[in-house]
Short mmCIF file of N, CA, C and O in Angstrom, two decimals:
data_model
loop_
_atom_site.label_atom_id
_atom_site.label_comp_id
_atom_site.label_asym_id
_atom_site.label_seq_id
_atom_site.Cartn_x
_atom_site.Cartn_y
_atom_site.Cartn_z
N MET A 800 0.30 3.76 -10.11
CA MET A 800 -0.31 5.06 -9.96
C MET A 800 -0.73 5.22 -8.51
O MET A 800 -1.47 4.39 -7.97
N LEU A 801 -0.22 6.26 -7.89
CA LEU A 801 -0.52 6.54 -6.49
C LEU A 801 -1.55 7.66 -6.43
O LEU A 801 -1.25 8.81 -6.76
N LEU A 802 -2.77 7.32 -6.02
CA LEU A 802 -3.79 8.36 -5.85
C LEU A 802 -3.56 9.06 -4.52
O LEU A 802 -3.19 8.43 -3.53
N PHE A 803 -3.79 10.37 -4.52
CA PHE A 803 -3.74 11.11 -3.27
C PHE A 803 -4.89 12.10 -3.23
O PHE A 803 -5.43 12.48 -4.27
N ARG A 804 -5.25 12.45 -2.03
CA ARG A 804 -6.28 13.47 -1.83
C ARG A 804 -5.85 14.31 -0.63
O ARG A 804 -5.15 13.82 0.28
N ASN A 805 -6.26 15.56 -0.63
CA ASN A 805 -5.95 16.45 0.48
C ASN A 805 -7.14 16.52 1.41
O ASN A 805 -8.27 16.70 0.96
N THR A 806 -6.88 16.33 2.69
CA THR A 806 -7.93 16.39 3.71
C THR A 806 -7.56 17.45 4.73
O THR A 806 -6.45 17.99 4.71
N ASP A 807 -8.46 17.71 5.66
CA ASP A 807 -8.18 18.67 6.73
C ASP A 807 -7.00 18.21 7.58
O ASP A 807 -6.32 19.03 8.21
N ASP A 808 -6.74 16.89 7.62
CA ASP A 808 -5.64 16.34 8.41
C ASP A 808 -4.36 16.17 7.59
O ASP A 808 -3.41 15.56 8.06
N GLY A 809 -4.37 16.64 6.35
CA GLY A 809 -3.19 16.50 5.49
C GLY A 809 -3.45 15.52 4.36
O GLY A 809 -4.55 14.97 4.23
N PRO A 810 -2.44 15.27 3.53
CA PRO A 810 -2.63 14.38 2.39
C PRO A 810 -2.84 12.93 2.81
O PRO A 810 -2.29 12.49 3.82
N GLU A 811 -3.63 12.24 2.02
CA GLU A 811 -3.83 10.80 2.17
C GLU A 811 -3.53 10.13 0.84
O GLU A 811 -3.73 10.73 -0.22
N VAL A 812 -3.06 8.88 0.91
CA VAL A 812 -2.77 8.11 -0.30
C VAL A 812 -3.57 6.82 -0.28
O VAL A 812 -3.88 6.29 0.79
N LEU A 813 -3.90 6.34 -1.47
CA LEU A 813 -4.65 5.10 -1.60
C LEU A 813 -3.66 3.96 -1.85
O LEU A 813 -2.93 3.97 -2.84
N LEU A 814 -3.64 3.00 -0.93
CA LEU A 814 -2.75 1.85 -1.04
C LEU A 814 -3.58 0.58 -1.11
O LEU A 814 -4.70 0.52 -0.60
N GLY A 815 -3.00 -0.45 -1.73
CA GLY A 815 -3.65 -1.75 -1.81
C GLY A 815 -2.89 -2.78 -1.00
O GLY A 815 -1.65 -2.80 -1.00
N HIS A 816 -3.63 -3.64 -0.30
CA HIS A 816 -3.03 -4.75 0.45
C HIS A 816 -2.90 -5.93 -0.48
O HIS A 816 -3.87 -6.37 -1.10
N MET A 817 -1.68 -6.45 -0.60
CA MET A 817 -1.42 -7.55 -1.53
C MET A 817 -2.23 -8.78 -1.16
O MET A 817 -2.32 -9.16 0.01
N GLY A 818 -2.84 -9.38 -2.18
CA GLY A 818 -3.67 -10.55 -1.98
C GLY A 818 -2.86 -11.84 -1.98
O GLY A 818 -1.68 -11.85 -2.28
N GLY A 819 -3.53 -12.91 -1.63
CA GLY A 819 -2.90 -14.22 -1.62
C GLY A 819 -2.54 -14.65 -0.20
O GLY A 819 -2.49 -13.84 0.72
N PRO A 820 -2.29 -15.93 -0.03
CA PRO A 820 -2.08 -16.48 1.30
C PRO A 820 -0.82 -15.98 2.01
O PRO A 820 -0.81 -15.86 3.23
N PHE A 821 0.23 -15.64 1.27
CA PHE A 821 1.46 -15.18 1.91
C PHE A 821 1.23 -13.88 2.67
O PHE A 821 1.82 -13.65 3.73
N TRP A 822 0.39 -12.99 2.15
CA TRP A 822 0.19 -11.67 2.73
C TRP A 822 -1.00 -11.58 3.67
O TRP A 822 -1.22 -10.56 4.32
N ALA A 823 -1.80 -12.64 3.76
CA ALA A 823 -3.08 -12.59 4.46
C ALA A 823 -2.99 -12.07 5.89
O ALA A 823 -3.85 -11.31 6.33
N ARG A 824 -1.97 -12.45 6.63
CA ARG A 824 -1.87 -12.05 8.04
C ARG A 824 -0.80 -10.99 8.28
O ARG A 824 -0.40 -10.75 9.41
N LYS A 825 -0.35 -10.36 7.20
CA LYS A 825 0.69 -9.33 7.33
C LYS A 825 0.07 -7.95 7.10
O LYS A 825 -0.88 -7.80 6.35
N ASP A 826 0.63 -6.97 7.78
CA ASP A 826 0.20 -5.59 7.59
C ASP A 826 1.40 -4.73 7.18
O ASP A 826 1.44 -4.23 6.07
N ALA A 827 2.38 -4.61 8.06
CA ALA A 827 3.57 -3.82 7.73
C ALA A 827 4.29 -4.45 6.54
O ALA A 827 4.58 -5.63 6.52
N GLY A 828 4.54 -3.63 5.52
CA GLY A 828 5.23 -4.10 4.33
C GLY A 828 4.36 -4.85 3.34
O GLY A 828 4.85 -5.35 2.35
N ALA A 829 3.06 -4.93 3.61
CA ALA A 829 2.14 -5.69 2.74
C ALA A 829 1.24 -4.79 1.90
O ALA A 829 0.40 -5.28 1.18
N TRP A 830 1.42 -3.49 2.01
CA TRP A 830 0.62 -2.53 1.25
C TRP A 830 1.47 -1.92 0.14
O TRP A 830 2.67 -1.72 0.31
N THR A 831 0.85 -1.63 -0.98
CA THR A 831 1.60 -1.22 -2.16
C THR A 831 0.83 -0.20 -2.99
O THR A 831 -0.39 -0.08 -2.88
N VAL A 832 1.58 0.50 -3.82
CA VAL A 832 0.99 1.32 -4.88
C VAL A 832 0.41 0.33 -5.90
O VAL A 832 1.07 -0.66 -6.23
N PRO A 833 -0.80 0.53 -6.41
CA PRO A 833 -1.30 -0.36 -7.48
C PRO A 833 -0.34 -0.30 -8.67
O PRO A 833 -0.03 0.77 -9.18
N LYS A 834 0.19 -1.46 -9.05
CA LYS A 834 1.25 -1.50 -10.06
C LYS A 834 1.28 -2.87 -10.72
O LYS A 834 0.57 -3.78 -10.32
N GLY A 835 2.15 -3.01 -11.70
CA GLY A 835 2.33 -4.30 -12.35
C GLY A 835 3.44 -4.25 -13.37
O GLY A 835 4.10 -3.22 -13.55
N GLU A 836 3.64 -5.37 -14.03
CA GLU A 836 4.73 -5.48 -15.01
C GLU A 836 4.25 -5.05 -16.38
O GLU A 836 3.06 -5.10 -16.68
N TYR A 837 5.21 -4.67 -17.20
CA TYR A 837 4.89 -4.27 -18.57
C TYR A 837 6.06 -4.57 -19.49
O TYR A 837 7.20 -4.72 -19.03
N ASP A 838 5.77 -4.64 -20.77
CA ASP A 838 6.79 -4.89 -21.78
C ASP A 838 7.57 -3.61 -22.06
O ASP A 838 7.01 -2.51 -21.96
N PRO A 839 8.84 -3.75 -22.46
CA PRO A 839 9.65 -2.56 -22.75
C PRO A 839 9.09 -1.65 -23.84
O PRO A 839 9.36 -0.45 -23.84
N ASP A 840 8.28 -2.20 -24.75
CA ASP A 840 7.74 -1.36 -25.82
C ASP A 840 6.46 -0.63 -25.41
O ASP A 840 5.92 0.17 -26.18
N GLU A 841 5.95 -0.87 -24.21
CA GLU A 841 4.77 -0.16 -23.71
C GLU A 841 5.22 1.06 -22.90
O GLU A 841 6.04 0.91 -21.99
N PRO A 842 4.73 2.24 -23.21
CA PRO A 842 5.10 3.41 -22.40
C PRO A 842 4.72 3.19 -20.92
O PRO A 842 3.62 2.69 -20.62
N ALA A 843 5.62 3.56 -20.03
CA ALA A 843 5.42 3.30 -18.60
C ALA A 843 4.13 3.94 -18.06
O ALA A 843 3.41 3.33 -17.27
N TRP A 844 3.81 5.16 -18.52
CA TRP A 844 2.59 5.83 -18.04
C TRP A 844 1.35 5.06 -18.48
O TRP A 844 0.42 4.88 -17.71
N GLU A 845 1.35 4.58 -19.72
CA GLU A 845 0.21 3.79 -20.19
C GLU A 845 0.10 2.48 -19.41
O GLU A 845 -1.00 2.04 -19.08
N ALA A 846 1.23 1.87 -19.10
CA ALA A 846 1.22 0.64 -18.30
C ALA A 846 0.68 0.91 -16.90
O ALA A 846 -0.09 0.11 -16.36
N ALA A 847 1.05 2.04 -16.33
CA ALA A 847 0.55 2.39 -15.00
C ALA A 847 -0.98 2.52 -15.00
O ALA A 847 -1.66 2.03 -14.10
N ARG A 848 -1.51 3.15 -16.03
CA ARG A 848 -2.97 3.31 -16.14
C ARG A 848 -3.64 1.95 -16.35
O ARG A 848 -4.67 1.65 -15.75
N ARG A 849 -3.06 1.12 -17.20
CA ARG A 849 -3.62 -0.22 -17.46
C ARG A 849 -3.59 -1.07 -16.19
O ARG A 849 -4.58 -1.71 -15.83
N GLU A 850 -2.47 -1.07 -15.50
CA GLU A 850 -2.35 -1.88 -14.29
C GLU A 850 -3.29 -1.39 -13.18
O GLU A 850 -3.82 -2.19 -12.43
N PHE A 851 -3.50 -0.09 -13.09
CA PHE A 851 -4.45 0.45 -12.13
C PHE A 851 -5.82 -0.17 -12.38
O PHE A 851 -6.48 -0.66 -11.45
N GLN A 852 -6.25 -0.17 -13.65
CA GLN A 852 -7.55 -0.75 -14.02
C GLN A 852 -7.59 -2.24 -13.71
O GLN A 852 -8.57 -2.75 -13.16
N GLU A 853 -6.53 -2.96 -14.05
CA GLU A 853 -6.50 -4.40 -13.83
C GLU A 853 -6.51 -4.75 -12.34
O GLU A 853 -7.20 -5.68 -11.92
N GLU A 854 -5.75 -4.01 -11.56
CA GLU A 854 -5.65 -4.35 -10.14
C GLU A 854 -6.87 -3.91 -9.33
O GLU A 854 -7.26 -4.59 -8.40
N LEU A 855 -7.46 -2.77 -9.68
CA LEU A 855 -8.58 -2.25 -8.90
C LEU A 855 -9.94 -2.46 -9.55
O LEU A 855 -10.97 -2.32 -8.89
N GLY A 856 -9.95 -2.75 -10.85
CA GLY A 856 -11.22 -2.98 -11.53
C GLY A 856 -12.02 -1.72 -11.77
O GLY A 856 -13.23 -1.78 -12.02
N VAL A 857 -11.39 -0.57 -11.67
CA VAL A 857 -12.04 0.71 -11.97
C VAL A 857 -11.12 1.51 -12.88
O VAL A 857 -9.89 1.33 -12.85
N ALA A 858 -11.70 2.38 -13.67
CA ALA A 858 -10.90 3.19 -14.60
C ALA A 858 -9.97 4.11 -13.83
O ALA A 858 -10.36 4.66 -12.79
N PRO A 859 -8.76 4.29 -14.32
CA PRO A 859 -7.86 5.23 -13.66
C PRO A 859 -8.38 6.65 -13.84
O PRO A 859 -8.94 6.98 -14.88
N PRO A 860 -8.22 7.47 -12.83
CA PRO A 860 -8.72 8.84 -12.94
C PRO A 860 -7.87 9.67 -13.89
O PRO A 860 -6.69 9.40 -14.09
N ASP A 861 -8.50 10.66 -14.48
CA ASP A 861 -7.78 11.63 -15.27
C ASP A 861 -7.23 12.67 -14.30
O ASP A 861 -7.72 12.83 -13.19
N GLY A 862 -6.24 13.36 -14.71
CA GLY A 862 -5.66 14.40 -13.88
C GLY A 862 -4.18 14.52 -14.17
O GLY A 862 -3.60 13.70 -14.90
N GLU A 863 -3.59 15.54 -13.59
CA GLU A 863 -2.16 15.77 -13.78
C GLU A 863 -1.37 14.61 -13.19
O GLU A 863 -1.58 14.22 -12.03
N ALA A 864 -0.48 14.04 -13.97
CA ALA A 864 0.39 12.96 -13.51
C ALA A 864 1.68 13.57 -12.98
O ALA A 864 2.44 14.20 -13.72
N ILE A 865 1.91 13.42 -11.69
CA ILE A 865 3.11 13.95 -11.06
C ILE A 865 4.14 12.82 -10.99
O ILE A 865 3.93 11.83 -10.29
N PRO A 866 5.24 12.93 -11.73
CA PRO A 866 6.22 11.85 -11.72
C PRO A 866 6.89 11.71 -10.35
O PRO A 866 7.36 12.70 -9.79
N LEU A 867 6.91 10.49 -9.84
CA LEU A 867 7.54 10.21 -8.55
C LEU A 867 8.85 9.43 -8.72
O LEU A 867 9.49 9.07 -7.73
N GLY A 868 9.21 9.14 -9.96
CA GLY A 868 10.48 8.46 -10.21
C GLY A 868 10.41 6.96 -10.01
O GLY A 868 9.34 6.36 -10.02
N ASP A 869 11.59 6.37 -9.81
CA ASP A 869 11.73 4.92 -9.68
C ASP A 869 12.26 4.56 -8.31
O ASP A 869 12.96 5.36 -7.68
N VAL A 870 11.96 3.33 -7.89
CA VAL A 870 12.61 2.71 -6.72
C VAL A 870 12.92 1.26 -7.09
O VAL A 870 12.26 0.67 -7.94
N ARG A 871 13.96 0.72 -6.45
CA ARG A 871 14.28 -0.70 -6.61
C ARG A 871 13.89 -1.40 -5.31
O ARG A 871 14.40 -1.07 -4.24
N GLN A 872 12.99 -2.37 -5.44
CA GLN A 872 12.55 -3.13 -4.28
C GLN A 872 13.59 -4.20 -3.94
O GLN A 872 14.46 -4.51 -4.76
N THR A 873 13.48 -4.79 -2.75
CA THR A 873 14.46 -5.79 -2.32
C THR A 873 14.48 -7.02 -3.23
O THR A 873 15.48 -7.71 -3.32
N ASN A 874 13.37 -7.28 -3.93
CA ASN A 874 13.33 -8.42 -4.86
C ASN A 874 13.97 -8.07 -6.21
O ASN A 874 13.97 -8.89 -7.13
N GLY A 875 14.50 -6.85 -6.33
CA GLY A 875 15.16 -6.43 -7.56
C GLY A 875 14.26 -5.73 -8.56
O GLY A 875 14.74 -5.14 -9.53
N LYS A 876 12.95 -5.80 -8.36
CA LYS A 876 12.03 -5.15 -9.30
C LYS A 876 12.13 -3.63 -9.18
O LYS A 876 12.21 -3.08 -8.08
N ILE A 877 12.10 -2.99 -10.34
CA ILE A 877 12.10 -1.53 -10.37
C ILE A 877 10.65 -1.08 -10.58
O ILE A 877 9.97 -1.56 -11.48
N VAL A 878 10.21 -0.18 -9.71
CA VAL A 878 8.84 0.34 -9.77
C VAL A 878 8.92 1.82 -10.11
O VAL A 878 9.67 2.57 -9.50
N THR A 879 8.15 2.22 -11.12
CA THR A 879 8.03 3.62 -11.52
C THR A 879 6.62 4.07 -11.17
O THR A 879 5.66 3.33 -11.43
N ALA A 880 6.49 5.24 -10.56
CA ALA A 880 5.16 5.67 -10.13
C ALA A 880 4.91 7.14 -10.46
O ALA A 880 5.84 7.93 -10.60
N TRP A 881 3.63 7.43 -10.59
CA TRP A 881 3.13 8.79 -10.74
C TRP A 881 2.04 8.99 -9.71
O TRP A 881 1.30 8.05 -9.39
N ALA A 882 1.90 10.20 -9.21
CA ALA A 882 0.82 10.54 -8.30
C ALA A 882 -0.24 11.29 -9.09
O ALA A 882 0.08 12.10 -9.97
N VAL A 883 -1.49 11.01 -8.79
CA VAL A 883 -2.62 11.71 -9.40
C VAL A 883 -3.58 12.07 -8.28
O VAL A 883 -3.95 11.20 -7.48
N GLU A 884 -3.98 13.34 -8.23
CA GLU A 884 -4.94 13.77 -7.21
C GLU A 884 -6.34 13.35 -7.65
O GLU A 884 -6.80 13.74 -8.73
N ALA A 885 -6.98 12.53 -6.82
CA ALA A 885 -8.33 12.04 -7.13
C ALA A 885 -8.88 11.38 -5.88
O ALA A 885 -8.14 11.04 -4.95
N ASP A 886 -10.17 11.20 -5.87
CA ASP A 886 -10.83 10.49 -4.77
C ASP A 886 -11.41 9.21 -5.33
O ASP A 886 -11.82 9.17 -6.49
N LEU A 887 -11.43 8.17 -4.53
CA LEU A 887 -11.97 6.89 -4.95
C LEU A 887 -12.53 6.20 -3.72
O LEU A 887 -11.87 6.18 -2.67
N ASP A 888 -13.70 5.64 -3.84
CA ASP A 888 -14.31 4.91 -2.74
C ASP A 888 -13.74 3.49 -2.73
O ASP A 888 -13.93 2.74 -3.70
N PRO A 889 -13.02 3.10 -1.67
CA PRO A 889 -12.45 1.75 -1.64
C PRO A 889 -13.48 0.64 -1.83
O PRO A 889 -13.14 -0.44 -2.33
N ALA A 890 -14.73 0.91 -1.49
CA ALA A 890 -15.78 -0.11 -1.67
C ALA A 890 -16.10 -0.35 -3.13
O ALA A 890 -16.75 -1.34 -3.48
N SER A 891 -15.64 0.54 -4.01
CA SER A 891 -15.98 0.41 -5.44
C SER A 891 -15.02 -0.50 -6.20
O SER A 891 -15.26 -0.80 -7.37
N ILE A 892 -13.97 -0.98 -5.57
CA ILE A 892 -13.00 -1.76 -6.32
C ILE A 892 -13.53 -3.17 -6.60
O ILE A 892 -14.32 -3.73 -5.84
N ALA A 893 -13.08 -3.72 -7.72
CA ALA A 893 -13.38 -5.10 -8.12
C ALA A 893 -12.06 -5.67 -8.61
O ALA A 893 -11.75 -5.64 -9.79
N PRO A 894 -11.21 -6.15 -7.66
CA PRO A 894 -9.82 -6.47 -8.00
C PRO A 894 -9.67 -7.60 -9.02
O PRO A 894 -10.48 -8.52 -9.07
N GLY A 895 -8.58 -7.48 -9.79
CA GLY A 895 -8.18 -8.57 -10.66
C GLY A 895 -7.69 -9.73 -9.81
O GLY A 895 -7.48 -9.59 -8.60
N THR A 896 -7.51 -10.87 -10.44
CA THR A 896 -7.11 -12.07 -9.69
C THR A 896 -5.91 -12.73 -10.34
O THR A 896 -5.55 -12.44 -11.47
N PHE A 897 -5.29 -13.64 -9.57
CA PHE A 897 -4.22 -14.48 -10.09
C PHE A 897 -4.45 -15.88 -9.56
O PHE A 897 -5.16 -16.08 -8.57
N VAL A 898 -3.86 -16.86 -10.23
CA VAL A 898 -4.01 -18.27 -9.85
C VAL A 898 -2.64 -18.79 -9.43
O VAL A 898 -1.62 -18.49 -10.08
N MET A 899 -2.61 -19.54 -8.34
CA MET A 899 -1.36 -20.16 -7.90
C MET A 899 -1.66 -21.50 -7.25
O MET A 899 -2.80 -21.75 -6.82
N GLU A 900 -0.65 -22.34 -7.20
CA GLU A 900 -0.80 -23.62 -6.50
C GLU A 900 -0.85 -23.34 -5.01
O GLU A 900 0.02 -22.68 -4.45
N TRP A 901 -1.93 -23.82 -4.39
CA TRP A 901 -2.09 -23.62 -2.94
C TRP A 901 -2.93 -24.72 -2.37
O TRP A 901 -3.98 -25.01 -2.92
N PRO A 902 -2.54 -25.34 -1.28
CA PRO A 902 -1.26 -25.19 -0.59
C PRO A 902 -0.08 -25.65 -1.45
O PRO A 902 -0.28 -26.39 -2.42
N PRO A 903 1.13 -25.21 -1.08
CA PRO A 903 2.31 -25.58 -1.87
C PRO A 903 2.44 -27.10 -2.04
O PRO A 903 2.15 -27.86 -1.11
N ARG A 904 2.84 -27.51 -3.22
CA ARG A 904 3.07 -28.91 -3.60
C ARG A 904 1.82 -29.79 -3.44
O ARG A 904 1.92 -30.99 -3.31
N SER A 905 0.64 -29.16 -3.46
CA SER A 905 -0.61 -29.92 -3.33
C SER A 905 -1.16 -30.37 -4.67
O SER A 905 -2.02 -31.24 -4.73
N GLY A 906 -0.70 -29.70 -5.75
CA GLY A 906 -1.25 -29.99 -7.06
C GLY A 906 -2.57 -29.28 -7.32
O GLY A 906 -3.13 -29.36 -8.41
N ARG A 907 -3.09 -28.56 -6.34
CA ARG A 907 -4.34 -27.82 -6.49
C ARG A 907 -4.03 -26.35 -6.74
O ARG A 907 -3.07 -25.82 -6.20
N THR A 908 -4.86 -25.72 -7.52
CA THR A 908 -4.69 -24.28 -7.74
C THR A 908 -5.89 -23.54 -7.17
O THR A 908 -7.00 -24.09 -7.12
N GLN A 909 -5.63 -22.34 -6.74
CA GLN A 909 -6.68 -21.47 -6.22
C GLN A 909 -6.51 -20.08 -6.83
O GLN A 909 -5.41 -19.68 -7.21
N GLU A 910 -7.61 -19.37 -6.89
CA GLU A 910 -7.61 -18.00 -7.39
C GLU A 910 -7.64 -17.04 -6.21
O GLU A 910 -8.39 -17.25 -5.25
N PHE A 911 -6.83 -16.00 -6.29
CA PHE A 911 -6.75 -14.99 -5.23
C PHE A 911 -6.82 -13.60 -5.86
O PHE A 911 -6.38 -13.41 -6.99
N PRO A 912 -7.33 -12.61 -5.10
CA PRO A 912 -7.34 -11.24 -5.62
C PRO A 912 -5.92 -10.68 -5.62
O PRO A 912 -5.12 -10.98 -4.71
N GLU A 913 -5.59 -9.87 -6.64
CA GLU A 913 -4.27 -9.23 -6.65
C GLU A 913 -4.12 -8.30 -5.45
O GLU A 913 -3.07 -8.26 -4.82
N LEU A 914 -5.16 -7.55 -5.16
CA LEU A 914 -5.24 -6.72 -3.96
C LEU A 914 -6.50 -7.13 -3.22
O LEU A 914 -7.58 -7.08 -3.80
N ASP A 915 -6.37 -7.53 -1.96
CA ASP A 915 -7.58 -8.00 -1.27
C ASP A 915 -8.37 -6.88 -0.60
O ASP A 915 -9.51 -7.07 -0.20
N ARG A 916 -7.76 -5.70 -0.51
CA ARG A 916 -8.47 -4.52 -0.01
C ARG A 916 -7.63 -3.29 -0.32
O ARG A 916 -6.42 -3.39 -0.53
N VAL A 917 -8.28 -2.15 -0.34
CA VAL A 917 -7.59 -0.88 -0.50
C VAL A 917 -8.08 0.06 0.59
O VAL A 917 -9.20 -0.09 1.09
N ALA A 918 -7.23 1.02 0.94
CA ALA A 918 -7.59 1.97 2.00
C ALA A 918 -6.81 3.25 1.83
O ALA A 918 -5.72 3.26 1.25
N TRP A 919 -7.39 4.32 2.35
CA TRP A 919 -6.73 5.62 2.38
C TRP A 919 -5.93 5.72 3.68
O TRP A 919 -6.42 5.36 4.74
N TYR A 920 -4.69 6.21 3.55
CA TYR A 920 -3.81 6.38 4.71
C TYR A 920 -3.18 7.76 4.67
O TYR A 920 -2.75 8.23 3.61
N GLY A 921 -3.05 8.37 5.86
CA GLY A 921 -2.22 9.55 5.99
C GLY A 921 -0.77 9.14 5.74
O GLY A 921 -0.42 7.96 5.86
N LEU A 922 0.07 10.09 5.40
CA LEU A 922 1.44 9.75 5.01
C LEU A 922 2.22 9.03 6.10
O LEU A 922 2.98 8.10 5.82
N ASP A 923 2.06 9.42 7.37
CA ASP A 923 2.80 8.76 8.44
C ASP A 923 2.39 7.29 8.57
O ASP A 923 3.25 6.41 8.66
N ARG A 924 1.11 7.04 8.58
CA ARG A 924 0.65 5.64 8.69
C ARG A 924 1.02 4.86 7.43
O ARG A 924 1.40 3.68 7.51
N ALA A 925 0.92 5.49 6.27
CA ALA A 925 1.28 4.82 5.02
C ALA A 925 2.74 4.36 5.07
O ALA A 925 3.06 3.25 4.62
N ARG A 926 3.64 5.17 5.62
CA ARG A 926 5.05 4.78 5.72
C ARG A 926 5.23 3.53 6.58
O ARG A 926 6.18 2.78 6.38
N GLU A 927 4.33 3.30 7.53
CA GLU A 927 4.43 2.13 8.40
C GLU A 927 4.01 0.84 7.70
O GLU A 927 4.46 -0.24 8.09
N VAL A 928 3.15 0.93 6.69
CA VAL A 928 2.59 -0.29 6.10
C VAL A 928 3.04 -0.56 4.66
O VAL A 928 2.94 -1.69 4.19
N ILE A 929 3.55 0.45 3.96
CA ILE A 929 3.89 0.28 2.55
C ILE A 929 5.17 -0.56 2.41
O ILE A 929 6.00 -0.61 3.32
N VAL A 930 5.31 -1.22 1.26
CA VAL A 930 6.54 -1.92 0.92
C VAL A 930 7.69 -0.94 1.15
O VAL A 930 7.63 0.21 0.70
N LYS A 931 8.71 -1.37 1.87
CA LYS A 931 9.76 -0.46 2.34
C LYS A 931 10.30 0.47 1.27
O LYS A 931 10.39 1.68 1.47
N ALA A 932 10.69 -0.06 0.12
CA ALA A 932 11.29 0.78 -0.93
C ALA A 932 10.31 1.82 -1.46
O ALA A 932 10.72 2.91 -1.87
N GLN A 933 9.02 1.50 -1.44
CA GLN A 933 8.02 2.43 -1.98
C GLN A 933 7.77 3.63 -1.08
O GLN A 933 7.13 4.60 -1.49
N ALA A 934 8.29 3.62 0.15
CA ALA A 934 8.15 4.78 1.03
C ALA A 934 8.77 6.02 0.39
O ALA A 934 8.34 7.14 0.67
N ALA A 935 9.75 5.83 -0.49
CA ALA A 935 10.35 6.97 -1.19
C ALA A 935 9.30 7.73 -2.00
O ALA A 935 9.39 8.95 -2.14
N PHE A 936 8.31 7.02 -2.54
CA PHE A 936 7.24 7.70 -3.29
C PHE A 936 6.47 8.64 -2.38
O PHE A 936 6.06 9.73 -2.80
N LEU A 937 6.24 8.24 -1.14
CA LEU A 937 5.51 9.09 -0.19
C LEU A 937 6.32 10.35 0.12
O LEU A 937 5.76 11.45 0.19
N ASP A 938 7.64 10.17 0.30
CA ASP A 938 8.50 11.32 0.57
C ASP A 938 8.49 12.28 -0.62
O ASP A 938 8.41 13.50 -0.44
N ARG A 939 8.56 11.74 -1.84
CA ARG A 939 8.58 12.59 -3.03
C ARG A 939 7.26 13.32 -3.21
O ARG A 939 7.22 14.47 -3.63
N LEU A 940 6.14 12.64 -2.89
CA LEU A 940 4.84 13.29 -2.95
C LEU A 940 4.78 14.43 -1.93
O LEU A 940 4.29 15.52 -2.24
N ALA A 941 5.26 14.18 -0.73
CA ALA A 941 5.25 15.21 0.32
C ALA A 941 6.08 16.43 -0.11
O ALA A 941 5.67 17.57 0.11
N GLU A 942 7.24 16.18 -0.74
CA GLU A 942 8.08 17.28 -1.23
C GLU A 942 7.34 18.08 -2.28
O GLU A 942 7.42 19.31 -2.32
N HIS A 943 6.60 17.40 -3.15
CA HIS A 943 5.85 18.08 -4.21
C HIS A 943 4.72 18.93 -3.63
O HIS A 943 4.40 19.98 -4.15
N SER A 944 4.14 18.46 -2.54
CA SER A 944 2.98 19.13 -1.93
C SER A 944 3.37 20.33 -1.10
O SER A 944 2.53 21.16 -0.76
N ASP A 945 4.65 20.42 -0.70
CA ASP A 945 5.08 21.54 0.15
C ASP A 945 5.06 22.86 -0.56
O ASP A 945 5.19 23.02 -1.70
#
């Protein structure tokens, strides 16, 4: 679910910076629409709302869901997104976490946030930092807003 808000400087979108050690020092290509995996028997819209809650720790906003379609990322994953107009204070998030072995082959596990921070970006700046394939969502949102 891609939140957007209209400002005097144009539309802004809420993106999350992927958590974990691999992404810690990366900016370009390390920001994403809050998303996650779901089973084929779960409706995609319901999964989007559930994953928003899990990743950000806040209830997904109500509002008109604008379908943004699908994209295939370089890792082969297909992401389906909807845009919803809403405002959210990035300081209010309480991200979900995941556990992984870190450092690699150490036998130790550590817990990391799924998203280590979220921020509002204008569309031009968002295109610079979002996962490359997901930039199509920004273009589709811009087309809808025109």
